[in-house]
Amino acid sequence: MPAVLLNNVDHRDLRVAVGHHARYGDAINQTRVFPAEFEELQRDYAILLRRDDAGQFLATVLLGLDADENLFLDGERWDARYVPATRARGPFSIGVDASGEPMIHVEDDHPRIDAGGMPVFREHGGNAPLLDHVSAMLQRIYTGLQDEQALYAAWSDAGLLTPATLQLEVAEGRRYNLPDHWTIDGERLAALDGATLQRLHARDHLRTAIWVASSLGNIRHLIDRKLIAERDG
């Protein structure tokens, strides 16, 4: 069923399950992310870029190494300080009305729609805390879709983007190869001249590059999660 416009009349009794589980589509080994969340993401995840079918860059974070593996899932809990917006938005999405104004839509048949879940609207009117949180996540997605290509073009123009084939040694003799990714070249970032640094900083493109570069250290933590999951599984 296509998403419909959310409103407090038709959806006044709508409730949404807020946990995380494979039944909600969370058993995935990477998910799409957006620049407005890079600061939070870089504390827990490795942020990588890849090209879509049209050749444009998009950002993802690694959640697992095998297919349908999310090493941040712990029962029905997401084990990280921040849940990516694409996983936190639940059954909600952004659509635009006839005037081009962004509006929240909901999938009425989404598996998170649950009479025992959290309310979307308050009993006597107004948004419940769940909808306020979802609105913030959708705003990050919406602004990211508008702004991300300019950011990645700026990085490319500055010579910061470099192809990366990740070869992850999980155990002796067992390696995962993750091709066709791109990242920020740390050496090139450190060697930028003053004019380029000023240009990137003025457009707020510098600190996001630093966050992406620093996030690669989380690959080691992902491998540790993999080893713990195999030991305990």
XYZ file of C-alpha atoms in Angstrom:
233
model
C 0.000 0.000 0.000
C 1.439 3.440 -0.897
C 2.125 5.941 1.847
C -0.687 8.387 2.656
C -0.609 11.855 4.156
C -0.426 11.721 7.955
C -3.137 13.682 9.753
C -4.524 13.784 13.277
C -8.056 12.878 12.211
C -7.583 9.668 10.221
C -4.576 8.684 12.338
C -5.598 9.947 15.777
C -5.341 6.418 17.250
C -2.246 5.374 15.310
C 0.401 3.590 17.373
C 3.857 2.490 16.281
C 6.220 -0.138 17.674
C 9.573 1.471 18.502
C 11.921 -1.491 18.966
C 14.312 -2.876 16.368
C 14.139 -6.341 14.865
C 14.547 -8.293 11.637
C 10.764 -8.271 11.234
C 10.955 -4.503 10.834
C 13.588 -4.754 8.123
C 16.560 -4.048 10.401
C 18.535 -7.183 9.452
C 20.721 -5.419 6.861
C 24.475 -5.031 6.656
C 24.483 -1.362 5.648
C 22.067 1.544 5.479
C 21.859 4.879 3.726
C 22.899 7.933 5.747
C 23.010 11.689 5.259
C 25.460 14.516 6.056
C 23.308 16.047 8.825
C 23.892 12.920 10.913
C 27.623 12.406 10.249
C 28.639 13.921 13.588
C 26.596 11.351 15.544
C 27.355 8.494 13.167
C 31.138 8.825 13.304
C 31.138 7.911 16.985
C 29.859 4.372 16.317
C 29.946 3.523 12.612
C 32.256 3.501 9.605
C 30.873 5.992 7.059
C 31.615 5.095 3.440
C 30.573 6.421 0.056
C 29.513 4.427 -2.977
C 28.025 5.271 -6.356
C 24.404 4.616 -7.246
C 23.225 3.360 -10.643
C 23.293 6.914 -11.989
C 26.913 7.385 -10.884
C 26.137 9.771 -8.028
C 27.725 9.363 -4.626
C 25.673 8.366 -1.619
C 26.796 7.636 1.931
C 26.239 4.449 3.895
C 27.328 3.009 7.216
C 28.445 -0.583 7.715
C 26.241 -2.571 10.079
C 27.512 -6.091 9.360
C 29.775 -8.137 7.128
C 27.578 -10.985 5.939
C 24.321 -10.642 4.008
C 21.334 -9.722 6.209
C 23.636 -9.231 9.205
C 23.241 -6.268 11.536
C 25.777 -6.514 14.342
C 24.135 -3.584 16.152
C 20.938 -5.558 16.769
C 20.776 -6.955 20.289
C 17.441 -8.691 20.703
C 14.974 -5.861 20.097
C 17.501 -3.167 21.000
C 19.807 -1.187 18.728
C 23.188 -1.250 20.465
C 24.608 2.173 19.595
C 24.344 5.753 20.801
C 22.607 6.837 17.606
C 20.246 5.009 15.238
C 20.582 6.136 11.584
C 17.613 8.190 10.427
C 16.642 5.677 7.742
C 16.172 3.060 10.480
C 14.628 5.428 13.043
C 11.902 6.819 10.768
C 9.765 3.666 10.984
C 6.684 3.729 8.720
C 7.022 7.448 8.004
C 8.416 9.247 4.967
C 8.481 12.684 3.383
C 6.303 13.519 0.410
C 5.535 16.871 -1.178
C 2.135 18.447 -1.772
C 1.012 20.283 -4.920
C 2.910 23.398 -3.842
C 6.116 21.462 -3.234
C 5.828 21.688 0.559
C 7.269 18.619 2.335
C 4.697 16.686 4.357
C 4.892 13.572 6.531
C 3.345 10.428 5.070
C 2.763 7.023 6.666
C 2.489 3.459 5.377
C -0.681 2.157 7.003
C 0.310 -1.478 6.420
C 3.893 -1.172 7.724
C 4.908 -3.962 10.169
C 5.606 -1.338 12.850
C 1.954 -0.282 12.964
C 0.905 -1.914 16.234
C -1.998 -1.196 18.579
C 0.338 -1.873 21.500
C 2.955 0.622 20.314
C 3.636 4.264 21.117
C 1.050 6.912 20.172
C 1.747 9.275 17.300
C -0.639 11.981 18.502
C -1.549 13.082 22.018
C -4.995 12.170 23.275
C -6.191 15.780 23.340
C -4.316 16.990 20.292
C -0.755 17.778 19.275
C 2.221 15.631 18.385
C 3.326 12.898 20.757
C 7.096 12.657 21.489
C 7.414 9.822 18.960
C 6.250 12.038 16.104
C 8.564 14.863 17.178
C 11.504 12.449 17.049
C 10.441 11.026 13.694
C 10.010 14.553 12.301
C 13.611 15.371 13.256
C 14.863 12.205 11.537
C 12.838 12.928 8.400
C 14.216 16.474 8.332
C 17.741 15.064 8.280
C 16.849 12.816 5.369
C 15.038 15.548 3.452
C 17.788 18.164 3.803
C 20.389 15.524 3.022
C 18.731 14.687 -0.266
C 18.827 18.393 -1.173
C 22.399 19.126 -0.113
C 24.519 15.982 -0.284
C 25.598 16.160 -3.937
C 27.060 19.647 -3.463
C 29.042 18.316 -0.490
C 30.427 15.320 -2.353
C 31.257 17.471 -5.385
C 33.213 19.833 -3.127
C 35.192 16.931 -1.690
C 35.880 15.619 -5.182
C 37.003 19.043 -6.431
C 39.396 19.259 -3.473
C 40.878 15.853 -4.357
C 39.739 14.298 -1.092
C 37.788 11.291 -2.385
C 39.675 8.071 -2.962
C 38.481 4.571 -3.937
C 38.657 2.034 -1.125
C 38.466 -1.744 -1.319
C 38.248 -2.834 2.303
C 39.969 -6.096 3.153
C 38.928 -7.004 6.666
C 40.794 -9.774 8.460
C 38.309 -11.252 10.921
C 40.299 -14.310 11.874
C 43.384 -16.048 10.562
C 42.668 -17.144 7.025
C 39.221 -15.506 6.915
C 38.874 -12.193 5.153
C 35.989 -10.038 3.931
C 36.502 -7.954 0.804
C 34.232 -4.929 0.436
C 34.862 -3.364 -2.990
C 33.473 -0.305 -4.757
C 33.533 2.079 -1.823
C 35.040 5.545 -1.511
C 36.317 7.452 1.472
C 38.187 10.609 2.474
C 41.937 10.373 1.945
C 43.381 11.406 5.324
C 46.792 12.382 3.931
C 45.266 14.623 1.284
C 42.992 16.170 3.908
C 45.985 16.966 6.113
C 47.896 18.471 3.160
C 45.184 20.849 1.892
C 46.363 24.378 1.188
C 44.941 27.356 3.036
C 42.662 28.525 0.233
C 41.049 25.112 -0.161
C 40.640 24.753 3.592
C 38.975 28.160 3.773
C 36.642 27.345 0.885
C 35.572 24.035 2.425
C 35.154 25.574 5.872
C 33.079 28.485 4.550
C 30.574 26.027 3.060
C 30.661 23.768 6.138
C 32.194 20.991 4.051
C 35.371 20.614 6.082
C 34.187 19.183 9.375
C 32.021 16.596 7.610
C 35.123 15.397 5.755
C 36.965 15.085 9.057
C 34.090 13.060 10.540
C 34.088 10.642 7.599
C 37.850 10.202 7.751
C 37.834 9.587 11.505
C 34.917 7.147 11.285
C 37.046 4.503 9.573
C 38.497 3.591 12.966
C 35.118 2.058 13.788
C 35.795 -0.781 11.351
C 37.919 -2.348 14.077
C 34.959 -2.136 16.460
C 32.710 -3.754 13.843
C 35.138 -6.661 13.542
C 35.121 -6.990 17.339
C 31.323 -7.170 17.245
C 31.565 -9.874 14.591
C 33.946 -11.960 16.704
C 31.775 -11.593 19.802
C 28.640 -12.563 17.849
C 30.355 -15.681 16.490
C 31.692 -16.600 19.931
C 28.304 -16.179 21.602
C 26.278 -17.622 18.746
